[in-house]
Amino acid sequence: HAAAAGARPRAPLPSGIASIDDDDEPTELDKSNVLLIGPTGCGKTLLARTLARVIHVPLVIADATSLTQAGYVGEDVESILYKLYQAAGGNLALAQQGIVYLDEVDKIARRAAGGSTYRDVSGEGVQQALLKMLEGAVINVPEKGGRKNPRHEHMAMDTSNILFICGGAFSGLEKILEDRLASKKIGFGAPARASSSQLAAEVDRAQPTTDDLVQFGFLPEFIGRFPVLARLESLGAPELVHVLTGPRNALLKQYRRMFAVEGLELHFTDGALSAIADVALKRRTGARSLRAIVEAMLNSAMYCAPQWARDGIEVVLIDTEVVHAHAEPLLLTRAAFYAEGFRAEEGRLRKSGPGAVLGTGATGGPGSAPDAGAADELADAAADTDAADCEQQSALS
């Protein structure tokens, strides 16, 4: 038939190669739902949001903790599709090609491993309600949202081409992986048991299996609808530093903008950025802890910024002492900061007290070298003024 149609005849396959006959009709491509497993603050939600922006499709981020089985207090699973319909601007055809990111999916795991005397309406019941939606079916969605009601109008939405991405931290999965990887054999022929550090490294690299997730509390048919299981690693110090400075709306760019409103330049040393990342790693909450760290570090400085600007301060420099020892930031003039050979470590040694201004001469001109008495008087006056103003600002807040 292929030769009669003018097509090139197919060469015989080599021995041992399976023959897969291609039909004349075009092959339909099915979706592959994704399950993301990673610690908090590693960027699971950002991955889905970036993917939707790159391919220009509507995206809805839903919280699995608010879902319940139909007929109980809470949101029905169909509310996710209605939110996707709203994100598509009321375009049903566009909504049927969108992306649904279901966050905190680990919270709908089965509460009890064995038989239970009560119905798990927010756990196993939600998993059962999501089965047909994940696989791809025509779901009746209320046109005006809310709970399902047979008296209300419904619209039929086909989920066959809707990509479902589920993510969660899966706290406790490490213990299941550790039990599976730890050798339980004894005897002369048994392999040597790995040390605790080696076992921890193996657990970090291990890919969860379906049996692991079933033991965690998920239905086998629920996990089977996620062909792609991806485990994300926690962010390291270089990645956290990039989160602080790299993105368009990076955290430190936002604080620099706040200080710029008062006419001040906010700068950070390389050591300060590394120190912030180290503190975030110790908290084990990923990128989410960065804002809390920077906020606590710059809280008093933001109250004092207006007074510093009136006193002639032009540059606020954050070094490692501010991060670790909660020291006062270095207050500088632009002439001193941009002077050739300036180093933050030397500036910290030259600073005579809280609020002391570096690079301001006795006559008020930037860059001129004051004598020792004038420098001490300037430092004391600046410290008293800043302390009084900061106390007043803190009281008002």
Short mmCIF file of C-alpha atoms in Angstrom, two decimals:
data_model
loop_
_atom_site.label_atom_id
_atom_site.label_comp_id
_atom_site.label_asym_id
_atom_site.label_seq_id
_atom_site.Cartn_x
_atom_site.Cartn_y
_atom_site.Cartn_z
CA HIS A 1 0.00 0.00 0.00
CA ALA A 2 2.87 2.37 0.84
CA ALA A 3 4.59 1.56 -2.44
CA ALA A 4 1.37 2.09 -4.37
CA ALA A 5 0.93 5.51 -2.77
CA GLY A 6 4.38 6.54 -3.92
CA ALA A 7 5.92 6.40 -0.43
CA ARG A 8 9.40 5.09 0.17
CA PRO A 9 9.29 1.38 1.03
CA ARG A 10 10.30 0.62 4.59
CA ALA A 11 13.51 -1.30 5.05
CA PRO A 12 13.34 -4.46 7.14
CA LEU A 13 14.20 -3.96 10.78
CA PRO A 14 17.33 -5.53 12.25
CA SER A 15 17.00 -8.69 14.27
CA GLY A 16 15.74 -8.14 17.80
CA ILE A 17 14.02 -4.80 17.07
CA ALA A 18 10.29 -4.73 17.82
CA SER A 19 8.04 -3.77 14.94
CA ILE A 20 5.62 -0.95 15.70
CA ASP A 21 3.16 -0.36 12.88
CA ASP A 22 2.24 3.27 12.26
CA ASP A 23 -1.36 3.76 11.20
CA ASP A 24 -2.33 6.11 8.40
CA GLU A 25 -4.19 8.30 10.87
CA PRO A 26 -2.14 10.84 12.88
CA THR A 27 -1.11 9.77 16.34
CA GLU A 28 -2.63 11.69 19.24
CA LEU A 29 -0.24 12.84 21.96
CA ASP A 30 -1.30 12.36 25.55
CA LYS A 31 -0.21 14.49 28.49
CA SER A 32 2.17 13.40 31.22
CA ASN A 33 1.22 14.75 34.63
CA VAL A 34 4.12 15.71 36.90
CA LEU A 35 4.60 15.17 40.63
CA LEU A 36 7.23 17.46 42.17
CA ILE A 37 8.80 16.39 45.46
CA GLY A 38 11.07 18.85 47.19
CA PRO A 39 11.69 20.73 50.44
CA THR A 40 9.94 23.99 51.16
CA GLY A 41 11.36 27.04 49.45
CA CYS A 42 13.12 25.19 46.62
CA GLY A 43 11.06 26.72 43.78
CA LYS A 44 8.34 24.20 42.95
CA THR A 45 5.63 26.81 42.45
CA LEU A 46 8.01 29.06 40.53
CA LEU A 47 8.72 26.24 38.07
CA ALA A 48 5.04 25.89 37.19
CA ARG A 49 4.51 29.65 37.00
CA THR A 50 7.53 30.11 34.73
CA LEU A 51 6.45 27.24 32.47
CA ALA A 52 2.99 28.76 32.00
CA ARG A 53 4.49 32.17 31.19
CA VAL A 54 6.93 30.75 28.64
CA ILE A 55 4.37 28.73 26.67
CA HIS A 56 1.60 31.34 27.06
CA VAL A 57 -1.12 29.20 28.59
CA PRO A 58 -3.41 29.96 31.56
CA LEU A 59 -2.24 28.73 34.93
CA VAL A 60 -4.09 28.26 38.20
CA ILE A 61 -2.39 27.53 41.50
CA ALA A 62 -4.74 25.68 43.85
CA ASP A 63 -4.23 24.62 47.44
CA ALA A 64 -4.96 20.96 48.10
CA THR A 65 -5.56 21.58 51.82
CA SER A 66 -8.86 23.37 51.11
CA LEU A 67 -10.32 20.50 49.05
CA THR A 68 -12.79 18.02 50.50
CA GLN A 69 -14.90 15.20 49.19
CA ALA A 70 -18.20 16.20 47.61
CA GLY A 71 -20.92 16.91 50.13
CA TYR A 72 -18.66 18.08 52.96
CA VAL A 73 -17.59 21.51 54.13
CA GLY A 74 -14.82 22.81 51.90
CA GLU A 75 -14.14 23.25 48.20
CA ASP A 76 -15.03 20.61 45.64
CA VAL A 77 -12.34 19.49 43.22
CA GLU A 78 -14.35 21.06 40.38
CA SER A 79 -13.55 24.48 41.84
CA ILE A 80 -10.02 24.06 40.46
CA LEU A 81 -11.33 23.88 36.92
CA TYR A 82 -13.54 26.91 37.48
CA LYS A 83 -10.49 28.91 38.63
CA LEU A 84 -8.68 27.80 35.48
CA TYR A 85 -11.68 28.95 33.42
CA GLN A 86 -11.44 32.35 35.10
CA ALA A 87 -7.67 32.52 34.49
CA ALA A 88 -8.36 31.92 30.79
CA GLY A 89 -10.64 34.95 30.68
CA GLY A 90 -13.80 32.89 30.17
CA ASN A 91 -12.35 31.16 27.10
CA LEU A 92 -13.29 27.50 27.49
CA ALA A 93 -11.12 26.26 24.62
CA LEU A 94 -8.07 28.02 26.08
CA ALA A 95 -8.83 26.74 29.58
CA GLN A 96 -8.86 23.16 28.28
CA GLN A 97 -5.19 23.58 27.32
CA GLY A 98 -4.03 25.19 30.56
CA ILE A 99 -1.93 24.09 33.52
CA VAL A 100 -3.18 23.29 37.01
CA TYR A 101 -0.62 23.39 39.81
CA LEU A 102 -1.93 21.68 42.92
CA ASP A 103 0.19 22.80 45.86
CA GLU A 104 0.59 21.00 49.19
CA VAL A 105 -0.57 17.75 47.65
CA ASP A 106 1.23 15.80 50.38
CA LYS A 107 -1.40 17.07 52.84
CA ILE A 108 -4.11 14.91 51.22
CA ALA A 109 -2.26 11.68 52.02
CA ARG A 110 -4.20 9.01 53.84
CA ARG A 111 -4.30 9.73 57.57
CA ALA A 112 -4.20 6.10 58.75
CA ALA A 113 -2.22 3.31 57.15
CA GLY A 114 -4.76 0.61 57.94
CA GLY A 115 -8.49 0.52 58.29
CA SER A 116 -10.09 3.58 59.82
CA THR A 117 -13.35 4.04 61.65
CA TYR A 118 -14.04 7.43 60.04
CA ARG A 119 -14.23 8.72 56.49
CA ASP A 120 -11.13 10.65 55.44
CA VAL A 121 -12.95 13.35 53.45
CA SER A 122 -9.95 15.67 53.11
CA GLY A 123 -7.40 12.96 52.36
CA GLU A 124 -8.27 9.74 50.61
CA GLY A 125 -11.64 11.16 49.58
CA VAL A 126 -9.96 13.99 47.67
CA GLN A 127 -7.62 11.54 45.97
CA GLN A 128 -10.57 9.50 44.75
CA ALA A 129 -12.35 12.64 43.51
CA LEU A 130 -9.29 13.71 41.51
CA LEU A 131 -8.78 10.41 39.69
CA LYS A 132 -10.97 11.01 36.63
CA MET A 133 -9.91 14.65 36.40
CA LEU A 134 -6.22 13.74 36.36
CA GLU A 135 -6.64 10.98 33.79
CA GLY A 136 -8.69 13.10 31.41
CA ALA A 137 -12.47 13.21 31.28
CA VAL A 138 -15.35 15.58 30.65
CA ILE A 139 -16.14 17.23 33.98
CA ASN A 140 -19.27 19.26 34.69
CA VAL A 141 -18.16 22.56 36.22
CA PRO A 142 -20.62 25.10 37.67
CA GLU A 143 -20.71 28.15 35.39
CA LYS A 144 -20.79 30.55 38.35
CA GLY A 145 -18.47 28.60 40.62
CA GLY A 146 -19.35 27.45 44.12
CA ARG A 147 -20.58 24.03 45.18
CA LYS A 148 -22.19 21.64 42.75
CA ASN A 149 -25.94 21.96 42.60
CA PRO A 150 -28.19 20.11 40.14
CA ARG A 151 -30.34 23.24 39.80
CA HIS A 152 -27.45 25.40 38.59
CA GLU A 153 -26.10 25.61 35.06
CA HIS A 154 -22.99 23.59 34.27
CA MET A 155 -20.42 23.64 31.52
CA ALA A 156 -18.59 20.58 30.24
CA MET A 157 -14.80 20.90 30.44
CA ASP A 158 -12.52 18.29 28.93
CA THR A 159 -9.40 17.72 31.04
CA SER A 160 -7.62 15.48 28.52
CA ASN A 161 -5.22 18.27 27.52
CA ILE A 162 -4.93 20.00 30.91
CA LEU A 163 -1.53 19.42 32.46
CA PHE A 164 -1.66 18.71 36.18
CA ILE A 165 1.46 19.46 38.21
CA CYS A 166 1.32 18.54 41.88
CA GLY A 167 3.95 19.56 44.40
CA GLY A 168 4.65 19.14 48.06
CA ALA A 169 7.39 18.91 50.66
CA PHE A 170 6.44 15.32 51.68
CA SER A 171 7.80 15.60 55.19
CA GLY A 172 8.48 12.11 56.50
CA LEU A 173 9.28 10.59 53.11
CA GLU A 174 12.99 10.62 54.01
CA LYS A 175 12.32 8.13 56.81
CA ILE A 176 10.59 5.77 54.35
CA LEU A 177 13.51 6.06 51.92
CA GLU A 178 15.98 5.48 54.73
CA ASP A 179 14.18 2.31 55.84
CA ARG A 180 14.20 1.01 52.27
CA LEU A 181 17.85 1.80 51.62
CA ALA A 182 19.19 0.63 54.96
CA SER A 183 20.46 -2.93 54.75
CA LYS A 184 18.58 -5.28 57.05
CA LYS A 185 20.52 -8.43 56.17
CA ILE A 186 22.67 -10.19 58.72
CA GLY A 187 25.17 -13.02 58.46
CA PHE A 188 28.57 -13.67 56.89
CA GLY A 189 27.48 -12.88 53.34
CA ALA A 190 25.59 -9.70 54.19
CA PRO A 191 27.02 -6.41 52.87
CA ALA A 192 28.57 -4.01 55.34
CA ARG A 193 26.10 -1.53 56.73
CA ALA A 194 26.67 1.99 55.48
CA SER A 195 27.53 4.75 57.89
CA SER A 196 24.97 7.36 58.86
CA SER A 197 26.58 9.99 56.62
CA GLN A 198 26.68 7.64 53.65
CA LEU A 199 23.07 6.62 54.24
CA ALA A 200 21.99 10.27 54.44
CA ALA A 201 23.73 10.97 51.13
CA GLU A 202 22.00 7.99 49.52
CA VAL A 203 18.64 9.17 50.82
CA ASP A 204 19.23 12.62 49.33
CA ARG A 205 20.00 11.10 45.92
CA ALA A 206 17.33 8.40 45.99
CA GLN A 207 14.33 8.68 43.69
CA PRO A 208 11.05 7.78 45.43
CA THR A 209 9.23 4.78 44.00
CA THR A 210 5.53 4.09 43.76
CA ASP A 211 5.75 1.81 46.78
CA ASP A 212 7.34 4.61 48.82
CA LEU A 213 4.53 7.01 47.97
CA VAL A 214 1.88 4.38 48.66
CA GLN A 215 3.46 3.80 52.07
CA PHE A 216 3.39 7.57 52.58
CA GLY A 217 -0.40 7.49 52.20
CA PHE A 218 -1.36 7.79 48.54
CA LEU A 219 -3.59 5.47 46.55
CA PRO A 220 -1.75 3.40 43.90
CA GLU A 221 -4.18 4.56 41.23
CA PHE A 222 -3.54 8.19 42.21
CA ILE A 223 0.25 7.85 41.91
CA GLY A 224 -0.19 5.89 38.68
CA ARG A 225 -1.64 8.99 37.03
CA PHE A 226 1.68 10.82 37.43
CA PRO A 227 4.12 9.29 34.93
CA VAL A 228 6.78 11.87 35.81
CA LEU A 229 8.13 11.90 39.36
CA ALA A 230 10.70 14.64 39.90
CA ARG A 231 12.56 15.19 43.14
CA LEU A 232 14.00 18.65 43.70
CA GLU A 233 17.04 19.31 45.85
CA SER A 234 17.18 22.06 48.43
CA LEU A 235 18.83 25.31 47.40
CA GLY A 236 22.51 25.75 48.24
CA ALA A 237 24.36 28.91 49.19
CA PRO A 238 25.13 29.98 45.57
CA GLU A 239 21.49 29.58 44.57
CA LEU A 240 20.30 31.59 47.58
CA VAL A 241 22.74 34.40 46.75
CA HIS A 242 21.37 34.42 43.20
CA VAL A 243 17.81 34.63 44.55
CA LEU A 244 18.88 37.67 46.57
CA THR A 245 20.42 39.54 43.66
CA GLY A 246 19.63 37.97 40.29
CA PRO A 247 15.89 38.03 39.45
CA ARG A 248 14.11 41.10 38.18
CA ASN A 249 12.28 41.56 41.48
CA ALA A 250 15.12 40.26 43.64
CA LEU A 251 14.76 40.81 47.37
CA LEU A 252 17.77 43.10 47.78
CA LYS A 253 16.68 45.16 44.79
CA GLN A 254 13.44 45.87 46.61
CA TYR A 255 15.25 47.09 49.73
CA ARG A 256 17.62 49.20 47.64
CA ARG A 257 14.55 50.82 46.13
CA MET A 258 13.18 51.60 49.61
CA PHE A 259 16.42 53.29 50.69
CA ALA A 260 16.63 55.15 47.37
CA VAL A 261 13.35 56.87 48.24
CA GLU A 262 15.25 58.57 51.10
CA GLY A 263 18.18 59.39 48.83
CA LEU A 264 20.44 56.65 50.23
CA GLU A 265 22.41 53.97 48.44
CA LEU A 266 22.20 50.53 50.02
CA HIS A 267 25.12 48.19 49.32
CA PHE A 268 26.14 44.74 50.52
CA THR A 269 29.55 43.16 50.66
CA ASP A 270 30.16 39.74 49.15
CA GLY A 271 30.72 38.39 52.63
CA ALA A 272 27.37 39.73 53.78
CA LEU A 273 25.56 37.93 50.96
CA SER A 274 27.29 34.68 51.83
CA ALA A 275 26.46 35.19 55.52
CA ILE A 276 22.76 35.72 54.74
CA ALA A 277 22.77 32.52 52.67
CA ASP A 278 24.43 30.59 55.51
CA VAL A 279 21.81 31.75 58.00
CA ALA A 280 19.05 30.72 55.57
CA LEU A 281 20.59 27.25 55.19
CA LYS A 282 20.55 26.77 58.94
CA ARG A 283 16.85 27.61 59.10
CA ARG A 284 16.09 24.90 56.50
CA THR A 285 13.19 26.80 54.93
CA GLY A 286 14.83 27.61 51.60
CA ALA A 287 14.34 30.91 49.84
CA ARG A 288 11.33 31.77 52.01
CA SER A 289 13.60 32.55 54.96
CA LEU A 290 15.57 35.20 53.07
CA ARG A 291 13.00 37.96 53.53
CA ALA A 292 12.71 37.29 57.27
CA ILE A 293 16.49 37.47 57.65
CA VAL A 294 16.89 40.69 55.67
CA GLU A 295 13.85 42.27 57.30
CA ALA A 296 15.19 41.66 60.81
CA MET A 297 18.63 42.90 59.76
CA LEU A 298 17.41 46.17 58.20
CA ASN A 299 14.43 46.89 60.44
CA SER A 300 16.07 49.56 62.60
CA ALA A 301 18.02 50.93 59.64
CA MET A 302 14.81 51.63 57.73
CA TYR A 303 13.47 53.66 60.68
CA CYS A 304 16.72 55.65 60.89
CA ALA A 305 17.09 56.20 57.13
CA PRO A 306 15.25 59.59 57.03
CA GLN A 307 17.43 61.02 59.79
CA TRP A 308 20.59 59.64 58.21
CA ALA A 309 19.73 61.38 54.95
CA ARG A 310 19.25 64.69 56.80
CA ASP A 311 22.62 64.24 58.52
CA GLY A 312 24.43 63.95 55.20
CA ILE A 313 24.70 60.19 54.97
CA GLU A 314 24.70 59.01 51.37
CA VAL A 315 25.69 55.31 51.47
CA VAL A 316 24.57 52.52 53.85
CA LEU A 317 26.89 49.52 53.69
CA ILE A 318 26.01 46.09 55.09
CA ASP A 319 28.89 43.76 55.93
CA THR A 320 29.24 40.45 57.73
CA GLU A 321 29.25 42.12 61.15
CA VAL A 322 25.73 43.39 60.55
CA VAL A 323 24.52 39.87 59.67
CA HIS A 324 26.27 37.83 62.36
CA ALA A 325 26.89 40.27 65.21
CA HIS A 326 23.86 42.55 64.62
CA ALA A 327 26.26 45.51 64.41
CA GLU A 328 25.29 48.92 63.08
CA PRO A 329 25.73 49.33 59.31
CA LEU A 330 28.57 51.44 57.95
CA LEU A 331 27.41 54.97 57.14
CA LEU A 332 29.44 56.64 54.42
CA THR A 333 29.55 59.54 52.01
CA ARG A 334 29.76 58.79 48.32
CA ALA A 335 33.26 60.28 48.17
CA ALA A 336 34.49 57.87 50.84
CA PHE A 337 32.63 54.87 49.43
CA TYR A 338 33.81 55.32 45.85
CA ALA A 339 37.33 56.34 46.86
CA GLU A 340 40.07 54.30 45.27
CA GLY A 341 41.21 51.45 47.46
CA PHE A 342 38.23 51.53 49.86
CA ARG A 343 37.60 48.25 51.66
CA ALA A 344 34.69 47.48 53.94
CA GLU A 345 36.94 45.77 56.49
CA GLU A 346 39.08 48.88 56.85
CA GLY A 347 35.96 51.03 57.07
CA ARG A 348 34.67 48.90 59.94
CA LEU A 349 37.96 49.47 61.83
CA ARG A 350 37.89 53.20 61.18
CA LYS A 351 34.33 53.58 62.38
CA SER A 352 34.50 55.26 65.80
CA GLY A 353 30.95 54.55 66.97
CA PRO A 354 27.35 53.89 65.98
CA GLY A 355 26.27 56.26 63.27
CA ALA A 356 29.76 57.62 62.62
CA VAL A 357 30.15 59.09 59.15
CA LEU A 358 33.21 58.16 57.12
CA GLY A 359 34.53 60.62 54.57
CA THR A 360 32.88 63.77 55.95
CA GLY A 361 35.38 66.47 56.76
CA ALA A 362 35.31 68.86 59.72
CA THR A 363 34.18 71.67 57.48
CA GLY A 364 31.36 69.55 56.07
CA GLY A 365 33.02 68.95 52.72
CA PRO A 366 33.10 65.32 51.58
CA GLY A 367 36.47 63.71 51.41
CA SER A 368 38.41 66.14 53.56
CA ALA A 369 40.32 64.64 56.46
CA PRO A 370 39.13 65.89 59.88
CA ASP A 371 41.33 66.05 62.90
CA ALA A 372 40.85 63.58 65.75
CA GLY A 373 38.83 65.95 67.95
CA ALA A 374 36.47 66.94 65.15
CA ALA A 375 35.99 63.32 64.17
CA ASP A 376 35.13 62.35 67.74
CA GLU A 377 32.68 65.23 68.13
CA LEU A 378 31.06 64.35 64.81
CA ALA A 379 30.76 60.69 65.78
CA ASP A 380 29.27 61.49 69.19
CA ALA A 381 26.79 63.98 67.74
CA ALA A 382 25.73 61.58 65.01
CA ALA A 383 25.35 58.73 67.49
CA ASP A 384 23.23 60.80 69.89
CA THR A 385 21.05 62.12 67.07
CA ASP A 386 20.54 58.72 65.49
CA ALA A 387 19.79 57.02 68.81
CA ALA A 388 17.20 59.62 69.80
CA ASP A 389 15.57 59.63 66.38
CA CYS A 390 15.50 55.83 66.14
CA GLU A 391 13.89 55.56 69.58
CA GLN A 392 11.27 58.08 68.54
CA GLN A 393 10.58 56.29 65.26
CA SER A 394 10.35 52.93 67.02
CA ALA A 395 7.92 54.37 69.58
CA LEU A 396 5.75 55.81 66.84
CA SER A 397 5.72 52.48 65.01
#
